[in-house]
mmCIF file of C-alpha atoms in Angstrom:
data_model
loop_
_atom_site.group_PDB
_atom_site.id
_atom_site.type_symbol
_atom_site.label_atom_id
_atom_site.label_comp_id
_atom_site.label_asym_id
_atom_site.label_seq_id
_atom_site.Cartn_x
_atom_site.Cartn_y
_atom_site.Cartn_z
ATOM 1 C CA MET A 8 0.013 0.059 -0.024
ATOM 2 C CA SER A 9 2.751 2.491 0.660
ATOM 3 C CA LYS A 10 4.084 1.889 -2.859
ATOM 4 C CA MET A 11 0.752 2.788 -4.306
ATOM 5 C CA LEU A 12 0.566 5.859 -2.150
ATOM 6 C CA LYS A 13 3.890 6.987 -3.282
ATOM 7 C CA SER A 14 3.068 6.396 -6.936
ATOM 8 C CA LEU A 15 -0.129 8.430 -6.391
ATOM 9 C CA LEU A 16 1.814 11.327 -4.659
ATOM 10 C CA LEU A 17 4.349 11.216 -7.576
ATOM 11 C CA THR A 18 1.537 11.296 -10.234
ATOM 12 C CA VAL A 19 -0.106 14.360 -8.483
ATOM 13 C CA SER A 20 3.374 16.041 -8.165
ATOM 14 C CA LEU A 21 4.060 15.767 -11.856
ATOM 15 C CA VAL A 22 0.700 17.140 -12.678
ATOM 16 C CA PHE A 23 1.271 20.283 -10.699
ATOM 17 C CA VAL A 24 4.772 20.559 -11.981
ATOM 18 C CA GLY A 25 3.420 20.348 -15.497
ATOM 19 C CA LEU A 26 0.776 23.179 -14.584
ATOM 20 C CA LEU A 27 3.121 25.445 -12.890
ATOM 21 C CA SER A 28 5.935 25.184 -15.731
ATOM 22 C CA GLY A 29 3.533 26.852 -18.135
ATOM 23 C CA CYS A 30 2.040 29.577 -15.781
ATOM 24 C CA GLY A 31 4.467 32.195 -17.166
ATOM 25 C CA ASP A 32 1.880 32.512 -20.201
ATOM 26 C CA LEU A 33 -1.283 31.943 -17.931
ATOM 27 C CA THR A 34 -2.378 35.665 -17.983
ATOM 28 C CA VAL A 35 -5.909 34.576 -17.447
ATOM 29 C CA LEU A 36 -4.778 34.039 -13.865
ATOM 30 C CA ASP A 37 -3.042 37.435 -13.808
ATOM 31 C CA PRO A 38 -6.168 39.700 -13.781
ATOM 32 C CA LYS A 39 -5.919 43.360 -13.803
ATOM 33 C CA GLY A 40 -9.541 44.285 -13.628
ATOM 34 C CA PRO A 41 -12.811 43.216 -11.829
ATOM 35 C CA VAL A 42 -14.157 41.323 -14.830
ATOM 36 C CA ALA A 43 -11.034 39.356 -15.301
ATOM 37 C CA GLN A 44 -10.887 38.622 -11.521
ATOM 38 C CA SER A 45 -14.315 37.128 -11.376
ATOM 39 C CA GLN A 46 -13.523 34.965 -14.182
ATOM 40 C CA SER A 47 -9.981 33.936 -12.682
ATOM 41 C CA ASP A 48 -11.786 33.252 -9.298
ATOM 42 C CA LEU A 49 -14.150 30.900 -11.160
ATOM 43 C CA ILE A 50 -11.402 29.118 -13.115
ATOM 44 C CA ILE A 51 -9.489 28.556 -9.889
ATOM 45 C CA TYR A 52 -12.612 27.431 -8.072
ATOM 46 C CA SER A 53 -13.347 24.960 -10.828
ATOM 47 C CA ILE A 54 -9.813 23.776 -10.875
ATOM 48 C CA ILE A 55 -9.682 23.183 -7.064
ATOM 49 C CA PHE A 56 -13.227 21.540 -7.171
ATOM 50 C CA MET A 57 -12.164 19.246 -9.944
ATOM 51 C CA LEU A 58 -9.037 18.275 -8.186
ATOM 52 C CA ILE A 59 -10.881 17.303 -5.126
ATOM 53 C CA ILE A 60 -12.953 14.938 -7.420
ATOM 54 C CA VAL A 61 -9.988 13.418 -8.975
ATOM 55 C CA LEU A 62 -8.112 12.839 -5.671
ATOM 56 C CA THR A 63 -11.398 11.350 -4.094
ATOM 57 C CA ILE A 64 -11.585 9.058 -7.008
ATOM 58 C CA PHE A 65 -7.681 8.223 -6.579
ATOM 59 C CA VAL A 66 -8.412 7.298 -2.893
ATOM 60 C CA LEU A 67 -11.516 5.226 -3.545
ATOM 61 C CA PHE A 68 -9.559 3.324 -6.292
ATOM 62 C CA VAL A 69 -6.610 2.566 -3.797
ATOM 63 C CA ILE A 70 -9.112 1.413 -1.212
ATOM 64 C CA MET A 71 -10.998 -0.839 -3.667
ATOM 65 C CA ILE A 72 -7.773 -2.424 -5.077
ATOM 66 C CA THR A 73 -6.559 -2.921 -1.661
ATOM 67 C CA LYS A 74 -9.664 -4.231 0.268
ATOM 68 C CA TYR A 75 -10.819 -6.545 -2.635
ATOM 69 C CA ARG A 76 -7.507 -7.840 -3.794
ATOM 70 C CA GLU A 77 -6.993 -11.488 -4.324
ATOM 71 C CA ARG A 78 -6.043 -13.078 -1.046
ATOM 72 C CA LYS A 79 -6.733 -16.200 0.930
ATOM 73 C CA ASP A 80 -9.093 -14.837 3.468
ATOM 74 C CA HIS A 81 -12.476 -14.183 1.593
ATOM 75 C CA SER A 82 -14.674 -13.916 4.864
ATOM 76 C CA ASN A 83 -16.171 -10.590 3.509
ATOM 77 C CA TYR A 84 -16.678 -11.767 -0.012
ATOM 78 C CA GLU A 85 -20.145 -11.481 -1.299
ATOM 79 C CA PRO A 86 -20.436 -12.828 -4.882
ATOM 80 C CA ASN A 87 -24.094 -13.026 -5.021
ATOM 81 C CA MET A 88 -24.851 -9.361 -4.514
ATOM 82 C CA HIS A 89 -26.895 -7.873 -7.242
ATOM 83 C CA GLY A 90 -27.544 -4.464 -6.212
ATOM 84 C CA SER A 91 -28.005 -1.623 -3.560
ATOM 85 C CA THR A 92 -30.586 0.826 -3.736
ATOM 86 C CA LYS A 93 -28.629 3.207 -1.528
ATOM 87 C CA LEU A 94 -25.630 3.067 -3.658
ATOM 88 C CA GLU A 95 -27.619 3.572 -6.833
ATOM 89 C CA ILE A 96 -29.099 6.769 -5.240
ATOM 90 C CA LEU A 97 -25.796 7.966 -4.042
ATOM 91 C CA TRP A 98 -23.874 7.640 -7.300
ATOM 92 C CA THR A 99 -26.790 9.344 -9.140
ATOM 93 C CA LEU A 100 -26.897 12.157 -6.847
ATOM 94 C CA ILE A 101 -23.322 12.968 -6.709
ATOM 95 C CA PRO A 102 -22.925 13.954 -10.339
ATOM 96 C CA VAL A 103 -26.051 15.998 -9.987
ATOM 97 C CA ALA A 104 -24.541 17.871 -7.052
ATOM 98 C CA ILE A 105 -21.343 18.304 -9.042
ATOM 99 C CA VAL A 106 -23.000 19.881 -11.916
ATOM 100 C CA ILE A 107 -24.992 22.055 -9.591
ATOM 101 C CA ALA A 108 -21.757 23.188 -7.596
ATOM 102 C CA LEU A 109 -20.033 24.050 -11.087
ATOM 103 C CA ALA A 110 -23.113 25.667 -12.829
ATOM 104 C CA ILE A 111 -24.295 28.048 -10.254
ATOM 105 C CA PRO A 112 -21.073 30.182 -9.932
ATOM 106 C CA THR A 113 -20.605 29.960 -13.599
ATOM 107 C CA VAL A 114 -24.158 31.285 -14.524
ATOM 108 C CA GLN A 115 -23.743 34.034 -11.782
ATOM 109 C CA THR A 116 -20.511 35.089 -13.272
ATOM 110 C CA ILE A 117 -21.697 35.069 -16.841
ATOM 111 C CA TYR A 118 -24.636 37.140 -16.063
ATOM 112 C CA ALA A 119 -22.813 39.711 -13.823
ATOM 113 C CA ASN A 120 -20.364 40.391 -16.548
ATOM 114 C CA GLU A 121 -22.896 41.388 -18.901
ATOM 115 C CA LYS A 122 -23.148 44.761 -17.244
ATOM 116 C CA ALA A 123 -20.712 47.149 -15.776
ATOM 117 C CA PRO A 124 -18.623 46.097 -12.971
ATOM 118 C CA GLU A 125 -20.663 46.775 -9.743
ATOM 119 C CA VAL A 126 -17.719 48.518 -8.248
ATOM 120 C CA THR A 127 -17.842 51.365 -10.864
ATOM 121 C CA SER A 128 -21.294 51.019 -12.020
ATOM 122 C CA HIS A 129 -22.014 54.566 -10.821
ATOM 123 C CA LYS A 130 -19.669 55.852 -13.418
ATOM 124 C CA ASP A 131 -20.634 56.394 -17.170
ATOM 125 C CA PRO A 132 -18.766 54.071 -19.321
ATOM 126 C CA ILE A 133 -16.556 55.014 -21.930
ATOM 127 C CA ILE A 134 -17.849 53.928 -25.485
ATOM 128 C CA ILE A 135 -15.573 52.366 -27.833
ATOM 129 C CA TYR A 136 -16.530 50.431 -31.055
ATOM 130 C CA ALA A 137 -14.130 47.724 -31.767
ATOM 131 C CA THR A 138 -14.474 46.799 -35.576
ATOM 132 C CA SER A 139 -12.649 43.770 -36.937
ATOM 133 C CA ALA A 140 -11.454 43.566 -40.490
ATOM 134 C CA ASN A 141 -8.958 41.014 -42.030
ATOM 135 C CA TRP A 142 -6.588 41.196 -40.148
ATOM 136 C CA LYS A 143 -6.702 44.339 -38.020
ATOM 137 C CA TRP A 144 -8.728 46.135 -35.447
ATOM 138 C CA PHE A 145 -10.354 49.570 -35.460
ATOM 139 C CA PHE A 146 -10.986 51.375 -32.293
ATOM 140 C CA SER A 147 -13.511 54.269 -32.700
ATOM 141 C CA TYR A 148 -14.062 56.820 -29.893
ATOM 142 C CA PRO A 149 -17.278 58.777 -30.818
ATOM 143 C CA ASP A 150 -17.066 60.998 -27.686
ATOM 144 C CA GLN A 151 -13.379 61.826 -28.289
ATOM 145 C CA SER A 152 -13.745 61.977 -32.295
ATOM 146 C CA ILE A 153 -10.629 59.763 -32.670
ATOM 147 C CA GLU A 154 -9.903 56.477 -34.030
ATOM 148 C CA THR A 155 -6.941 54.024 -33.505
ATOM 149 C CA VAL A 156 -6.033 50.798 -35.464
ATOM 150 C CA ASN A 157 -4.377 47.879 -33.507
ATOM 151 C CA TYR A 158 -3.988 49.725 -30.368
ATOM 152 C CA VAL A 159 -6.328 51.193 -27.697
ATOM 153 C CA HIS A 160 -6.044 53.343 -24.638
ATOM 154 C CA ILE A 161 -8.569 53.145 -21.847
ATOM 155 C CA PRO A 162 -8.827 54.983 -18.343
ATOM 156 C CA THR A 163 -8.435 53.026 -15.306
ATOM 157 C CA ASP A 164 -11.175 52.591 -12.581
ATOM 158 C CA ARG A 165 -13.819 53.222 -15.220
ATOM 159 C CA PRO A 166 -15.913 50.812 -17.167
ATOM 160 C CA VAL A 167 -15.300 50.343 -20.776
ATOM 161 C CA LEU A 168 -18.153 49.338 -23.070
ATOM 162 C CA PHE A 169 -16.691 47.828 -26.266
ATOM 163 C CA LYS A 170 -19.306 47.708 -29.009
ATOM 164 C CA LEU A 171 -18.081 44.631 -31.248
ATOM 165 C CA THR A 172 -18.770 44.131 -34.772
ATOM 166 C CA ALA A 173 -16.875 42.823 -37.788
ATOM 167 C CA VAL A 174 -16.954 43.666 -41.426
ATOM 168 C CA ASP A 175 -15.912 40.332 -42.905
ATOM 169 C CA SER A 176 -15.050 37.118 -41.060
ATOM 170 C CA MET A 177 -16.204 36.393 -37.709
ATOM 171 C CA THR A 178 -13.510 37.162 -35.045
ATOM 172 C CA SER A 179 -13.185 36.877 -31.288
ATOM 173 C CA PHE A 180 -11.961 39.841 -29.266
ATOM 174 C CA TRP A 181 -9.982 38.851 -26.189
ATOM 175 C CA VAL A 182 -7.846 40.767 -23.658
ATOM 176 C CA PRO A 183 -6.918 37.868 -21.243
ATOM 177 C CA GLN A 184 -6.012 40.183 -18.176
ATOM 178 C CA LEU A 185 -8.902 42.201 -18.442
ATOM 179 C CA GLY A 186 -11.777 39.614 -19.423
ATOM 180 C CA GLY A 187 -12.991 36.833 -21.247
ATOM 181 C CA GLN A 188 -13.644 36.769 -25.132
ATOM 182 C CA LYS A 189 -16.502 37.525 -27.199
ATOM 183 C CA TYR A 190 -17.305 37.303 -30.870
ATOM 184 C CA ALA A 191 -17.537 40.010 -33.338
ATOM 185 C CA MET A 192 -19.762 39.186 -36.231
ATOM 186 C CA SER A 193 -20.734 40.928 -39.414
ATOM 187 C CA GLY A 194 -24.389 42.631 -39.344
ATOM 188 C CA MET A 195 -24.628 43.315 -35.685
ATOM 189 C CA THR A 196 -22.890 44.590 -32.512
ATOM 190 C CA MET A 197 -22.233 42.772 -29.443
ATOM 191 C CA ASP A 198 -21.531 44.570 -26.028
ATOM 192 C CA LEU A 199 -18.467 43.701 -23.842
ATOM 193 C CA TYR A 200 -17.777 45.377 -20.533
ATOM 194 C CA LEU A 201 -14.019 45.410 -19.405
ATOM 195 C CA GLN A 202 -12.136 47.493 -16.865
ATOM 196 C CA ALA A 203 -8.582 47.950 -15.779
ATOM 197 C CA ASP A 204 -7.857 48.591 -12.066
ATOM 198 C CA GLU A 205 -4.052 49.114 -12.955
ATOM 199 C CA THR A 206 -2.067 51.235 -15.309
ATOM 200 C CA GLY A 207 0.041 49.100 -18.003
ATOM 201 C CA THR A 208 -0.063 47.685 -21.297
ATOM 202 C CA PHE A 209 -2.070 44.431 -21.687
ATOM 203 C CA LYS A 210 -2.168 42.183 -24.831
ATOM 204 C CA GLY A 211 -5.174 41.578 -26.859
ATOM 205 C CA ARG A 212 -5.835 39.547 -29.868
ATOM 206 C CA ASN A 213 -8.366 37.767 -32.055
ATOM 207 C CA SER A 214 -8.724 34.349 -30.736
ATOM 208 C CA ASN A 215 -10.972 32.964 -33.572
ATOM 209 C CA PHE A 216 -8.868 31.653 -36.545
ATOM 210 C CA ASN A 217 -9.790 33.572 -39.653
ATOM 211 C CA GLY A 218 -7.098 33.004 -42.395
ATOM 212 C CA VAL A 219 -3.534 33.514 -43.106
ATOM 213 C CA GLY A 220 -3.147 36.696 -41.113
ATOM 214 C CA PHE A 221 -4.713 35.413 -38.129
ATOM 215 C CA ALA A 222 -1.464 35.447 -36.134
ATOM 216 C CA GLY A 223 -0.800 39.030 -36.634
ATOM 217 C CA GLN A 224 -4.438 40.333 -35.765
ATOM 218 C CA VAL A 225 -3.293 41.503 -32.237
ATOM 219 C CA PHE A 226 -3.321 44.875 -30.443
ATOM 220 C CA ASP A 227 -2.051 46.531 -27.356
ATOM 221 C CA VAL A 228 -4.534 47.887 -24.576
ATOM 222 C CA VAL A 229 -2.851 50.920 -22.744
ATOM 223 C CA ALA A 230 -4.476 51.494 -19.406
ATOM 224 C CA GLN A 231 -3.838 54.950 -18.192
ATOM 225 C CA LYS A 232 -4.883 57.185 -15.275
ATOM 226 C CA PRO A 233 -8.067 59.110 -16.250
ATOM 227 C CA ALA A 234 -6.219 62.482 -16.583
ATOM 228 C CA ASP A 235 -3.494 60.901 -18.732
ATOM 229 C CA PHE A 236 -6.146 59.227 -20.875
ATOM 230 C CA GLU A 237 -7.804 62.621 -21.439
ATOM 231 C CA LYS A 238 -4.405 64.331 -22.444
ATOM 232 C CA TRP A 239 -3.842 61.296 -24.861
ATOM 233 C CA ALA A 240 -7.238 61.753 -26.473
ATOM 234 C CA LEU A 241 -6.717 65.488 -26.884
ATOM 235 C CA LYS A 242 -3.195 65.071 -28.346
ATOM 236 C CA THR A 243 -4.156 62.200 -30.700
ATOM 237 C CA LYS A 244 -6.970 64.324 -32.123
ATOM 238 C CA ALA A 245 -4.808 67.371 -32.535
ATOM 239 C CA ASP A 246 -1.886 65.403 -34.050
ATOM 240 C CA SER A 247 -3.361 62.784 -36.166
ATOM 241 C CA PRO A 248 -4.620 63.017 -39.913
ATOM 242 C CA THR A 249 -8.239 63.037 -40.591
ATOM 243 C CA LEU A 250 -9.806 59.629 -41.262
ATOM 244 C CA SER A 251 -11.262 59.978 -44.764
ATOM 245 C CA GLN A 252 -13.660 57.493 -46.281
ATOM 246 C CA ASP A 253 -10.986 56.608 -48.877
ATOM 247 C CA ARG A 254 -8.295 55.926 -46.396
ATOM 248 C CA TYR A 255 -10.761 53.838 -44.239
ATOM 249 C CA ASP A 256 -11.797 51.837 -47.158
ATOM 250 C CA LYS A 257 -8.163 51.136 -48.214
ATOM 251 C CA LEU A 258 -7.575 49.848 -44.628
ATOM 252 C CA LEU A 259 -10.356 47.439 -44.990
ATOM 253 C CA LEU A 260 -8.417 45.530 -47.611
ATOM 254 C CA PRO A 261 -7.037 42.186 -46.312
ATOM 255 C CA GLY A 262 -3.612 42.437 -44.567
ATOM 256 C CA ASN A 263 -1.611 43.359 -41.469
ATOM 257 C CA VAL A 264 -0.795 46.793 -40.700
ATOM 258 C CA LYS A 265 1.110 48.758 -37.996
ATOM 259 C CA PRO A 266 -0.822 50.725 -35.309
ATOM 260 C CA GLN A 267 -2.090 54.047 -36.518
ATOM 261 C CA SER A 268 -4.121 56.842 -35.154
ATOM 262 C CA TYR A 269 -6.621 59.277 -36.872
ATOM 263 C CA ALA A 270 -8.934 62.220 -36.074
ATOM 264 C CA GLY A 271 -12.633 61.382 -36.665
ATOM 265 C CA THR A 272 -13.956 57.886 -36.916
ATOM 266 C CA HIS A 273 -15.674 55.660 -39.653
ATOM 267 C CA MET A 274 -18.870 55.752 -37.913
ATOM 268 C CA ALA A 275 -19.295 59.232 -39.342
ATOM 269 C CA PHE A 276 -20.018 57.740 -42.880
ATOM 270 C CA VAL A 277 -20.799 53.985 -42.231
ATOM 271 C CA ASP A 278 -22.635 51.704 -39.688
ATOM 272 C CA PRO A 279 -21.107 48.257 -40.464
ATOM 273 C CA ALA A 280 -23.981 46.558 -38.808
ATOM 274 C CA ALA A 281 -26.487 48.124 -40.956
ATOM 275 C CA ASP A 282 -24.235 47.573 -44.235
ATOM 276 C CA PRO A 283 -22.486 44.303 -44.070
ATOM 277 C CA GLU A 284 -21.845 44.585 -47.767
ATOM 278 C CA TYR A 285 -19.947 47.730 -47.321
ATOM 279 C CA VAL A 286 -16.448 45.796 -47.163
ATOM 280 C CA PHE A 287 -17.221 44.311 -50.634
ATOM 281 C CA TYR A 288 -17.784 47.717 -52.170
ATOM 282 C CA ALA A 289 -14.457 48.834 -50.461
ATOM 283 C CA TYR A 290 -12.696 45.960 -52.296
ATOM 284 C CA LYS A 291 -14.256 47.314 -55.804
ATOM 285 C CA ARG A 292 -13.165 50.687 -55.064
ATOM 286 C CA PHE A 293 -9.523 49.652 -55.084
ATOM 287 C CA GLY A 294 -9.828 47.021 -57.679
ATOM 288 C CA PHE A 295 -9.107 44.269 -55.066
ATOM 289 C CA GLU A 296 -10.332 40.577 -55.695
ATOM 290 C CA LEU A 297 -10.162 37.765 -53.313
ATOM 291 C CA THR A 298 -7.918 34.962 -54.306
ATOM 292 C CA ASN A 299 -6.693 31.469 -53.117
ATOM 293 C CA PRO A 300 -3.956 32.502 -50.470
ATOM 294 C CA HIS A 301 -2.047 29.191 -51.502
ATOM 295 C CA ASP A 302 -2.023 29.950 -55.182
ATOM 296 C CA PRO A 303 1.628 30.961 -56.246
ATOM 297 C CA ASN A 304 0.306 32.576 -59.388
ATOM 298 C CA ALA A 305 -2.369 34.808 -57.726
ATOM 299 C CA LYS A 306 -1.831 38.527 -58.234
ATOM 300 C CA ASP A 307 -2.599 41.440 -55.981
ATOM 301 C CA THR A 308 -4.725 43.648 -58.237
ATOM 302 C CA ARG A 309 -5.366 46.317 -55.614
ATOM 303 C CA THR A 310 -4.771 50.167 -56.755
ATOM 304 C CA LYS A 311 -3.266 52.950 -54.781
ATOM 305 C CA GLU A 312 -6.284 55.350 -55.403
ATOM 306 C CA PRO A 313 -9.901 54.617 -55.496
ATOM 307 C CA ILE A 314 -11.427 53.883 -58.805
ATOM 308 C CA LEU A 315 -15.001 54.215 -57.708
ATOM 309 C CA PRO A 316 -16.863 57.035 -55.679
ATOM 310 C CA ALA A 317 -17.353 56.607 -52.003
ATOM 311 C CA ARG A 318 -20.387 54.577 -50.983
ATOM 312 C CA PRO A 319 -23.251 56.733 -49.410
ATOM 313 C CA VAL A 320 -25.087 55.595 -46.067
ATOM 314 C CA THR A 321 -26.657 52.341 -47.163
ATOM 315 C CA ILE A 322 -28.783 49.644 -45.469
ATOM 316 C CA THR A 323 -28.226 46.062 -46.739
ATOM 317 C CA ASN A 324 -28.902 44.216 -43.291
ATOM 318 C CA PRO A 325 -32.595 43.066 -43.793
ATOM 319 C CA ARG A 326 -33.046 43.127 -40.181
ATOM 320 C CA PHE A 327 -32.993 46.862 -40.272
ATOM 321 C CA GLU A 328 -35.767 47.388 -42.630
ATOM 322 C CA GLN A 329 -37.880 44.604 -41.024
ATOM 323 C CA MET A 330 -37.486 46.315 -37.582
ATOM 324 C CA ASP A 331 -37.559 49.958 -38.809
ATOM 325 C CA MET A 332 -33.981 50.471 -37.444
ATOM 326 C CA LYS A 333 -31.794 53.460 -38.881
ATOM 327 C CA PRO A 334 -27.988 53.057 -39.239
ATOM 328 C CA LYS A 335 -26.003 54.229 -36.241
ATOM 329 C CA ILE A 336 -24.224 57.263 -37.863
ATOM 330 C CA ILE A 337 -22.225 59.433 -35.485
ATOM 331 C CA PRO A 338 -21.005 62.753 -37.141
ATOM 332 C CA ASN A 339 -17.615 63.720 -35.762
ATOM 333 C CA GLY A 340 -17.903 65.870 -32.848
ATOM 334 C CA THR A 341 -21.518 64.973 -31.761
ATOM 335 C CA GLY A 342 -20.673 62.138 -29.516
ATOM 336 C CA TYR A 343 -22.437 59.027 -28.786
ATOM 337 C CA LYS A 344 -26.170 59.045 -27.999
ATOM 338 C CA LYS A 345 -27.855 55.869 -26.996
ATOM 339 C CA ASP A 346 -30.695 54.441 -29.340
ATOM 340 C CA LYS A 347 -32.904 52.208 -27.155
ATOM 341 C CA HIS A 348 -34.566 50.709 -30.243
ATOM 342 C CA TYR A 349 -31.497 50.076 -31.847
ATOM 343 C CA ASP A 350 -29.577 48.558 -28.663
ATOM 344 C CA GLU A 351 -32.798 46.285 -28.016
ATOM 345 C CA GLU A 352 -32.760 44.779 -31.495
ATOM 346 C CA MET A 353 -29.024 44.111 -31.509
ATOM 347 C CA GLU A 354 -29.568 42.341 -28.017
ATOM 348 C CA LYS A 355 -32.311 40.176 -29.666
ATOM 349 C CA MET A 356 -30.022 39.156 -32.630
ATOM 350 C CA GLY A 357 -27.378 38.088 -30.077
ATOM 351 C CA LYS A 358 -29.928 36.027 -28.190
ATOM 352 C CA GLU A 359 -31.129 34.394 -31.310
ATOM 353 C CA ILE A 360 -27.636 33.580 -32.391
ATOM 354 C CA LYS A 361 -26.927 31.903 -29.052
ATOM 355 C CA THR A 362 -30.310 30.115 -29.346
ATOM 356 C CA ASP A 363 -29.551 28.925 -32.973
ATOM 357 C CA GLU A 364 -26.019 27.714 -32.007
ATOM 358 C CA ALA A 365 -27.586 25.731 -29.067
ATOM 359 C CA THR A 366 -30.051 24.077 -31.343
ATOM 360 C CA ASP A 367 -27.371 23.230 -33.931
ATOM 361 C CA HIS A 368 -25.251 21.844 -31.183
ATOM 362 C CA ASP A 369 -27.962 19.605 -29.913
ATOM 363 C CA GLN A 370 -29.030 18.472 -33.321
ATOM 364 C CA SER A 371 -25.292 17.395 -34.202
ATOM 365 C CA GLY A 372 -25.378 15.187 -31.137
ATOM 366 C CA HIS A 373 -22.316 16.496 -29.498
#
């Protein structure tokens, strides 16, 4: 028995060593904000809970193979035992209790993170539109009238409401040290609350594979003290070139780009959720055609200057016409204004997608 216990302890030790050896990159367990902290606590709780289950099983396993091993004395051996109601009830209730113990805190955490963190819920969130395009991120600040590409600044100790959307392939917005991921999809916007409690630079990325440029679709989140954030926003607006529609359309062409900043936002001339076909017109404006990335003979046909006029505000999302929704156009200098009907319909779309995904999952039998 001592040998078995030694083997068990050795196995557990090796598992922990394996886990700890990779902890340098486990940024999800190094939270820098209340959203990430709640998710980190849930992960740690789940790991500890499951380790207790695993250790309990190992202990029972050792007891069973020791107590019921082959030996000369069979005084307690009962070969004709055909069932036990108590045991049947016990090993049915135990899994149910395990699921409940894991489900309750998980559901509570998920729903709590769908709104601004409670600790700063009395503060107005800063609104940032995060728009994904192959293979880059646009961050639009309607209240500050600036837009950045592949980097974003946020103030500390204040909720940040990211409004996520995509102009082409579906992506996943993820800043591990500030909170969990959420999908950005064409034709709709999804809300994601995050917050930083400390100043610093945190790594963010697209965590949903979307083609050859996936590895480069990363960005930095720079958390600053509120006063420093305001200074940065004013300086960026004053020193950066104006984001024209021509420049924005050219940036939509597939490819990785370096961090950039602009005065004004693309929300002044297009709502990607209302016009999901906008990106294809942008391709035509610059003569770009999608080709097989693995074809060595494929040629890049894009032009330096647009060959078609700028696209006017257009609705190509049928949901907008069905629900009498207007595009969310935010002229530069006017700031963000809440549209209750628009936000409610976007929330319904998100719920419908989750329901459809769950239905497809059930029908697939997985």
